[in-house]
CSV table of N, CA and C in Angstrom, one decimal:
chain,number,residue,atom,x,y,z
Y,83,MET,N,-4.0,12.7,27.1
Y,83,MET,CA,-5.5,12.4,26.9
Y,83,MET,C,-6.3,13.6,27.4
Y,84,SER,N,-7.4,13.9,26.6
Y,84,SER,CA,-8.1,15.1,27.0
Y,84,SER,C,-9.0,14.8,28.1
Y,85,ALA,N,-9.5,15.9,28.8
Y,85,ALA,CA,-10.5,15.7,30.0
Y,85,ALA,C,-11.8,15.3,29.4
Y,86,ALA,N,-12.6,14.7,30.3
Y,86,ALA,CA,-13.9,14.3,29.9
Y,86,ALA,C,-14.8,15.5,29.6
Y,87,LEU,N,-15.7,15.4,28.7
Y,87,LEU,CA,-16.6,16.5,28.2
Y,87,LEU,C,-17.6,16.8,29.4
Y,88,GLU,N,-17.7,18.0,29.7
Y,88,GLU,CA,-18.7,18.4,30.8
Y,88,GLU,C,-20.0,18.9,30.1
Y,89,ILE,N,-21.1,18.4,30.7
Y,89,ILE,CA,-22.4,18.7,30.2
Y,89,ILE,C,-23.2,19.6,31.3
Y,90,SER,N,-23.8,20.6,30.9
Y,90,SER,CA,-24.7,21.3,31.7
Y,90,SER,C,-26.1,21.2,31.3
Y,91,THR,N,-27.0,21.5,32.2
Y,91,THR,CA,-28.5,21.4,31.9
Y,91,THR,C,-29.0,22.8,32.2
Y,92,ASP,N,-29.8,23.4,31.3
Y,92,ASP,CA,-30.4,24.7,31.7
Y,92,ASP,C,-31.7,24.5,32.4
Y,93,SER,N,-32.4,25.6,32.7
Y,93,SER,CA,-33.6,25.5,33.4
Y,93,SER,C,-34.7,24.8,32.7
Y,94,TYR,N,-34.6,24.6,31.4
Y,94,TYR,CA,-35.7,24.0,30.6
Y,94,TYR,C,-35.3,22.5,30.4
Y,95,GLY,N,-34.2,22.0,31.0
Y,95,GLY,CA,-33.7,20.6,30.9
Y,95,GLY,C,-33.0,20.3,29.7
Y,96,ARG,N,-32.6,21.4,28.9
Y,96,ARG,CA,-31.8,21.2,27.7
Y,96,ARG,C,-30.4,21.0,28.1
Y,97,LYS,N,-29.7,20.0,27.5
Y,97,LYS,CA,-28.3,19.8,27.7
Y,97,LYS,C,-27.4,20.5,26.8
Y,98,GLN,N,-26.3,21.0,27.3
Y,98,GLN,CA,-25.3,21.7,26.4
Y,98,GLN,C,-23.9,21.3,26.8
Y,99,ALA,N,-23.0,21.2,25.9
Y,99,ALA,CA,-21.5,20.9,26.3
Y,99,ALA,C,-21.0,22.2,26.8
Y,100,VAL,N,-20.2,22.1,27.9
Y,100,VAL,CA,-19.4,23.2,28.4
Y,100,VAL,C,-18.0,23.0,27.8
Y,101,GLU,N,-17.5,24.0,27.1
Y,101,GLU,CA,-16.2,24.0,26.4
Y,101,GLU,C,-16.1,22.8,25.4
Y,102,PRO,N,-17.1,22.8,24.4
Y,102,PRO,CA,-17.0,21.7,23.4
Y,102,PRO,C,-15.7,21.7,22.7
Y,103,CYS,N,-15.4,20.7,22.1
Y,103,CYS,CA,-14.1,20.6,21.2
Y,103,CYS,C,-14.5,21.3,19.9
Y,104,LEU,N,-13.6,22.3,19.6
Y,104,LEU,CA,-13.8,23.1,18.4
Y,104,LEU,C,-13.2,22.6,17.1
Y,105,LYS,N,-12.4,21.6,17.4
Y,105,LYS,CA,-11.8,21.0,16.1
Y,105,LYS,C,-11.9,19.5,16.1
Y,106,PRO,N,-11.8,18.9,15.0
Y,106,PRO,CA,-12.1,17.4,15.0
Y,106,PRO,C,-11.0,16.6,15.9
Y,107,CYS,N,-11.5,15.6,16.6
Y,107,CYS,CA,-10.6,14.8,17.5
Y,107,CYS,C,-9.8,13.9,16.5
Y,108,SER,N,-8.9,13.2,17.2
Y,108,SER,CA,-8.0,12.3,16.3
Y,108,SER,C,-8.8,11.2,15.7
Y,109,ILE,N,-9.7,10.6,16.3
Y,109,ILE,CA,-10.5,9.5,15.7
Y,109,ILE,C,-11.3,10.1,14.5
Y,110,GLU,N,-11.8,11.2,14.6
Y,110,GLU,CA,-12.6,11.8,13.5
Y,110,GLU,C,-11.7,12.2,12.3
Y,111,ARG,N,-10.5,12.7,12.6
Y,111,ARG,CA,-9.6,12.9,11.5
Y,111,ARG,C,-9.1,11.6,10.8
Y,112,GLY,N,-8.9,10.6,11.6
Y,112,GLY,CA,-8.5,9.3,11.1
Y,112,GLY,C,-9.6,8.8,10.2
Y,113,MET,N,-10.8,8.9,10.7
Y,113,MET,CA,-12.0,8.3,9.9
Y,113,MET,C,-12.2,9.0,8.6
Y,114,ARG,N,-11.8,10.4,8.6
Y,114,ARG,CA,-11.9,11.1,7.4
Y,114,ARG,C,-11.0,10.5,6.3
Y,115,ILE,N,-9.8,10.0,6.7
Y,115,ILE,CA,-8.9,9.4,5.8
Y,115,ILE,C,-9.2,8.0,5.4
Y,116,LEU,N,-9.6,7.2,6.4
Y,116,LEU,CA,-9.8,5.7,6.2
Y,116,LEU,C,-11.2,5.2,6.3
Y,117,GLY,N,-12.1,6.2,6.6
Y,117,GLY,CA,-13.5,5.8,7.0
Y,117,GLY,C,-14.4,5.6,5.8
Y,118,GLY,N,-14.1,5.9,4.6
Y,118,GLY,CA,-14.9,5.6,3.4
Y,118,GLY,C,-15.0,4.2,3.2
Y,119,LYS,N,-16.3,3.8,2.7
Y,119,LYS,CA,-16.5,2.4,2.4
Y,119,LYS,C,-15.5,1.9,1.4
Y,120,TRP,N,-14.9,0.7,1.7
Y,120,TRP,CA,-14.0,0.0,0.8
Y,120,TRP,C,-12.6,0.4,1.1
Y,121,LYS,N,-12.3,1.5,1.7
Y,121,LYS,CA,-10.9,2.0,1.9
Y,121,LYS,C,-10.1,0.9,2.7
Y,122,GLY,N,-10.6,0.5,3.8
Y,122,GLY,CA,-9.8,-0.5,4.6
Y,122,GLY,C,-9.6,-1.8,3.8
Y,123,SER,N,-10.7,-2.3,3.1
Y,123,SER,CA,-10.5,-3.5,2.2
Y,123,SER,C,-9.5,-3.2,1.2
Y,124,ILE,N,-9.5,-2.2,0.6
Y,124,ILE,CA,-8.5,-1.9,-0.5
Y,124,ILE,C,-7.0,-2.0,0.0
Y,125,LEU,N,-6.8,-1.3,1.1
Y,125,LEU,CA,-5.5,-1.4,1.7
Y,125,LEU,C,-5.1,-2.8,2.1
Y,126,TRP,N,-6.1,-3.6,2.6
Y,126,TRP,CA,-5.8,-4.9,3.0
Y,126,TRP,C,-5.4,-5.8,1.8
Y,127,HIS,N,-6.1,-5.6,0.6
Y,127,HIS,CA,-5.8,-6.3,-0.6
Y,127,HIS,C,-4.5,-5.9,-1.2
Y,128,LEU,N,-4.0,-4.7,-0.8
Y,128,LEU,CA,-2.7,-4.2,-1.4
Y,128,LEU,C,-1.6,-4.6,-0.6
Y,129,LYS,N,-1.8,-5.2,0.6
Y,129,LYS,CA,-0.7,-5.4,1.5
Y,129,LYS,C,0.4,-6.3,1.1
Y,130,ASP,N,0.2,-7.2,0.2
Y,130,ASP,CA,1.1,-8.2,-0.3
Y,130,ASP,C,1.9,-7.8,-1.6
Y,131,GLY,N,1.5,-6.6,-2.1
Y,131,GLY,CA,2.2,-6.2,-3.3
Y,131,GLY,C,1.2,-5.4,-4.3
Y,132,PRO,N,1.8,-4.9,-5.4
Y,132,PRO,CA,0.9,-4.2,-6.4
Y,132,PRO,C,-0.2,-5.1,-6.9
Y,133,VAL,N,-1.3,-4.5,-7.2
Y,133,VAL,CA,-2.4,-5.3,-7.8
Y,133,VAL,C,-3.0,-4.5,-8.9
Y,134,ARG,N,-3.3,-5.2,-10.0
Y,134,ARG,CA,-3.9,-4.6,-11.2
Y,134,ARG,C,-5.3,-4.1,-10.8
Y,135,PHE,N,-5.7,-3.1,-11.4
Y,135,PHE,CA,-7.0,-2.5,-11.1
Y,135,PHE,C,-8.2,-3.4,-11.3
Y,136,ASN,N,-8.2,-4.2,-12.4
Y,136,ASN,CA,-9.3,-5.1,-12.6
Y,136,ASN,C,-9.3,-6.3,-11.5
Y,137,ASP,N,-8.1,-6.7,-11.2
Y,137,ASP,CA,-8.0,-7.8,-10.2
Y,137,ASP,C,-8.5,-7.3,-8.8
Y,138,LEU,N,-8.2,-6.0,-8.5
Y,138,LEU,CA,-8.6,-5.4,-7.2
Y,138,LEU,C,-10.2,-5.4,-7.2
Y,139,CYS,N,-10.7,-5.0,-8.3
Y,139,CYS,CA,-12.2,-4.8,-8.4
Y,139,CYS,C,-12.8,-6.3,-8.1
Y,140,ARG,N,-12.2,-7.2,-8.7
Y,140,ARG,CA,-12.8,-8.7,-8.5
Y,140,ARG,C,-12.6,-9.1,-7.1
Y,141,GLN,N,-11.5,-8.7,-6.4
Y,141,GLN,CA,-11.4,-9.0,-5.0
Y,141,GLN,C,-12.4,-8.3,-4.1
Y,142,LEU,N,-12.9,-7.1,-4.5
Y,142,LEU,CA,-13.8,-6.3,-3.7
Y,142,LEU,C,-15.3,-6.6,-4.3
Y,143,GLY,N,-15.7,-7.8,-4.0
Y,143,GLY,CA,-17.0,-8.4,-4.7
Y,143,GLY,C,-18.1,-7.4,-4.9
Y,144,GLY,N,-18.5,-6.6,-3.9
Y,144,GLY,CA,-19.7,-5.8,-4.0
Y,144,GLY,C,-19.5,-4.4,-4.5
Y,145,ALA,N,-18.3,-4.0,-4.9
Y,145,ALA,CA,-18.0,-2.6,-5.2
Y,145,ALA,C,-18.0,-2.5,-6.7
Y,146,SER,N,-18.6,-1.4,-7.2
Y,146,SER,CA,-18.5,-1.1,-8.6
Y,146,SER,C,-17.1,-0.5,-9.0
Y,147,LYS,N,-16.8,-0.7,-10.2
Y,147,LYS,CA,-15.6,-0.1,-10.7
Y,147,LYS,C,-15.5,1.4,-10.5
Y,148,LYS,N,-16.7,2.1,-10.6
Y,148,LYS,CA,-16.7,3.5,-10.4
Y,148,LYS,C,-16.4,3.9,-8.9
Y,149,MET,N,-17.0,3.0,-8.0
Y,149,MET,CA,-16.7,3.2,-6.6
Y,149,MET,C,-15.2,3.0,-6.3
Y,150,VAL,N,-14.7,1.9,-6.8
Y,150,VAL,CA,-13.3,1.6,-6.6
Y,150,VAL,C,-12.4,2.7,-7.0
Y,151,THR,N,-12.7,3.2,-8.2
Y,151,THR,CA,-11.9,4.2,-8.8
Y,151,THR,C,-11.9,5.5,-8.0
Y,152,GLN,N,-13.1,5.9,-7.4
Y,152,GLN,CA,-13.3,7.0,-6.6
Y,152,GLN,C,-12.5,6.8,-5.3
Y,153,ARG,N,-12.6,5.7,-4.7
Y,153,ARG,CA,-11.9,5.4,-3.4
Y,153,ARG,C,-10.4,5.5,-3.7
Y,154,LEU,N,-9.9,4.8,-4.7
Y,154,LEU,CA,-8.4,4.9,-5.1
Y,154,LEU,C,-8.0,6.3,-5.3
Y,155,ARG,N,-8.8,7.1,-5.9
Y,155,ARG,CA,-8.3,8.5,-6.2
Y,155,ARG,C,-8.2,9.2,-4.8
Y,156,GLU,N,-9.1,9.0,-3.9
Y,156,GLU,CA,-9.2,9.6,-2.5
Y,156,GLU,C,-7.9,9.2,-1.8
Y,157,MET,N,-7.6,7.8,-1.9
Y,157,MET,CA,-6.6,7.2,-1.1
Y,157,MET,C,-5.2,7.7,-1.7
Y,158,GLU,N,-5.1,7.9,-3.1
Y,158,GLU,CA,-3.9,8.4,-3.7
Y,158,GLU,C,-3.7,9.7,-3.2
Y,159,LYS,N,-4.7,10.6,-3.2
Y,159,LYS,CA,-4.5,12.0,-2.8
Y,159,LYS,C,-4.1,12.1,-1.4
Y,160,ALA,N,-4.5,11.2,-0.5
Y,160,ALA,CA,-4.1,11.1,0.9
Y,160,ALA,C,-2.8,10.5,1.1
Y,161,GLY,N,-2.2,10.0,0.1
Y,161,GLY,CA,-0.8,9.3,0.3
Y,161,GLY,C,-0.9,7.9,0.8
Y,162,LEU,N,-2.0,7.2,0.6
Y,162,LEU,CA,-2.1,5.9,1.1
Y,162,LEU,C,-1.7,4.8,0.1
Y,163,VAL,N,-1.9,5.1,-1.2
Y,163,VAL,CA,-1.6,4.2,-2.3
Y,163,VAL,C,-1.0,5.0,-3.4
Y,164,LYS,N,-0.3,4.2,-4.2
Y,164,LYS,CA,0.4,4.8,-5.3
Y,164,LYS,C,-0.1,4.1,-6.6
Y,165,ARG,N,-0.3,4.9,-7.7
Y,165,ARG,CA,-0.8,4.4,-8.9
Y,165,ARG,C,0.3,4.3,-9.9
Y,166,ASP,N,0.4,3.2,-10.7
Y,166,ASP,CA,1.5,3.0,-11.7
Y,166,ASP,C,0.9,2.6,-13.0
Y,167,VAL,N,1.1,3.4,-14.0
Y,167,VAL,CA,0.6,3.0,-15.4
Y,167,VAL,C,1.7,2.1,-16.0
Y,168,VAL,N,1.4,0.8,-16.0
Y,168,VAL,CA,2.3,-0.1,-16.6
Y,168,VAL,C,2.4,0.0,-18.1
Y,169,CYS,N,1.3,0.1,-18.7
Y,169,CYS,CA,1.2,0.1,-20.2
Y,169,CYS,C,-0.1,1.0,-20.6
Y,170,ASP,N,0.2,1.9,-21.7
Y,170,ASP,CA,-1.0,2.7,-22.0
Y,170,ASP,C,-1.8,2.2,-23.2
Y,171,ARG,N,-1.3,1.1,-23.9
Y,171,ARG,CA,-2.0,0.4,-25.0
Y,171,ARG,C,-2.0,-1.1,-24.9
Y,172,PRO,N,-2.9,-1.7,-24.4
Y,172,PRO,CA,-4.1,-1.2,-23.7
Y,172,PRO,C,-3.7,-0.8,-22.4
Y,173,ILE,N,-4.5,0.1,-21.8
Y,173,ILE,CA,-4.2,0.6,-20.4
Y,173,ILE,C,-4.1,-0.4,-19.4
Y,174,VAL,N,-3.0,-0.5,-18.7
Y,174,VAL,CA,-2.8,-1.4,-17.6
Y,174,VAL,C,-2.3,-0.6,-16.4
Y,175,VAL,N,-3.0,-0.6,-15.2
Y,175,VAL,CA,-2.7,0.2,-14.2
Y,175,VAL,C,-2.6,-0.7,-13.0
Y,176,THR,N,-1.6,-0.5,-12.1
Y,176,THR,CA,-1.5,-1.2,-10.8
Y,176,THR,C,-1.5,-0.2,-9.7
Y,177,TYR,N,-1.9,-0.7,-8.5
Y,177,TYR,CA,-2.0,0.2,-7.3
Y,177,TYR,C,-1.1,-0.6,-6.3
Y,178,GLU,N,-0.4,0.2,-5.5
Y,178,GLU,CA,0.4,-0.3,-4.5
Y,178,GLU,C,0.3,0.5,-3.2
Y,179,ILE,N,0.3,-0.1,-2.1
Y,179,ILE,CA,0.3,0.5,-0.8
Y,179,ILE,C,1.6,1.3,-0.6
Y,180,THR,N,1.5,2.5,0.0
Y,180,THR,CA,2.7,3.3,0.3
Y,180,THR,C,3.1,2.9,1.7
Y,181,ASP,N,4.3,3.4,2.1
Y,181,ASP,CA,4.8,3.3,3.5
Y,181,ASP,C,3.8,3.9,4.4
Y,182,PHE,N,3.2,5.0,4.1
Y,182,PHE,CA,2.2,5.6,5.0
Y,182,PHE,C,1.0,4.8,5.1
Y,183,GLY,N,0.5,4.2,3.9
Y,183,GLY,CA,-0.6,3.3,3.9
Y,183,GLY,C,-0.4,2.0,4.8
Y,184,LYS,N,0.9,1.6,4.8
Y,184,LYS,CA,1.2,0.4,5.6
Y,184,LYS,C,1.0,0.6,7.1
Y,185,THR,N,1.1,1.8,7.5
Y,185,THR,CA,1.0,2.2,9.0
Y,185,THR,C,-0.4,1.9,9.5
Y,186,ALA,N,-1.3,1.8,8.5
Y,186,ALA,CA,-2.7,1.5,9.0
Y,186,ALA,C,-3.0,0.0,9.1
Y,187,LEU,N,-2.0,-0.9,8.6
Y,187,LEU,CA,-2.3,-2.3,8.5
Y,187,LEU,C,-2.4,-2.9,9.9
Y,188,GLY,N,-1.7,-2.3,10.9
Y,188,GLY,CA,-1.7,-2.9,12.2
Y,188,GLY,C,-3.1,-2.8,12.8
Y,189,PHE,N,-3.7,-1.7,12.7
Y,189,PHE,CA,-5.1,-1.7,13.4
Y,189,PHE,C,-6.2,-2.3,12.5
Y,190,LEU,N,-5.9,-2.5,11.2
Y,190,LEU,CA,-6.7,-3.2,10.3
Y,190,LEU,C,-6.8,-4.7,10.7
Y,191,GLU,N,-5.5,-5.1,11.0
Y,191,GLU,CA,-5.4,-6.6,11.6
Y,191,GLU,C,-6.1,-6.7,12.9
Y,192,VAL,N,-6.0,-5.7,13.9
Y,192,VAL,CA,-6.8,-5.8,15.1
Y,192,VAL,C,-8.3,-5.8,14.9
Y,193,LEU,N,-8.7,-5.0,13.9
Y,193,LEU,CA,-10.1,-4.9,13.6
Y,193,LEU,C,-10.6,-6.3,13.0
Y,194,LYS,N,-9.8,-6.9,12.1
Y,194,LYS,CA,-10.2,-8.2,11.5
Y,194,LYS,C,-10.2,-9.3,12.6
Y,195,ASP,N,-9.2,-9.3,13.6
Y,195,ASP,CA,-9.3,-10.2,14.6
Y,195,ASP,C,-10.5,-10.0,15.6
Y,196,TRP,N,-10.9,-8.8,15.9
Y,196,TRP,CA,-12.0,-8.4,16.7
Y,196,TRP,C,-13.3,-9.0,16.1
Y,197,VAL,N,-13.4,-8.7,14.8
Y,197,VAL,CA,-14.7,-9.2,14.1
Y,197,VAL,C,-14.7,-10.7,14.1
Y,198,GLU,N,-13.5,-11.4,13.9
Y,198,GLU,CA,-13.6,-12.9,13.9
Y,198,GLU,C,-13.9,-13.4,15.3
Y,199,GLN,N,-13.2,-12.8,16.3
Y,199,GLN,CA,-13.4,-13.2,17.7
Y,199,GLN,C,-14.9,-13.1,18.1
Y,200,ASN,N,-15.4,-12.1,17.7
Y,200,ASN,CA,-16.9,-11.7,18.2
Y,200,ASN,C,-17.9,-12.3,17.2
Y,201,GLN,N,-17.5,-12.9,16.2
Y,201,GLN,CA,-18.4,-13.6,15.2
Y,201,GLN,C,-19.4,-12.5,14.6
Y,202,ILE,N,-18.8,-11.4,14.3
Y,202,ILE,CA,-19.8,-10.3,13.7
Y,202,ILE,C,-19.8,-10.4,12.2
């Protein structure tokens, strides 16, 4: 665990970090991967097996297909989900959570429990 951030104050009362962190911390790096809107929900809906694209869009009530497509592409690039073209006439695509993506389910479960316990 890193040391606490030290803050100094100059003669004008301005605060400044002494030895600030020059690279993103673990939380920030994790949020870059999973922090986009809908990403956690997408992983949660894929936890029980592959889901067809249109079914996934229906499960994500407020998300447009364009937004879901964008998030899925980001997640595929990060190695969280896998895309499988089942048929190309008409196009049928399913998405499946990868083993790497499954490693996020533990804290998504904790987040779900926290929200339910605190009635947020």
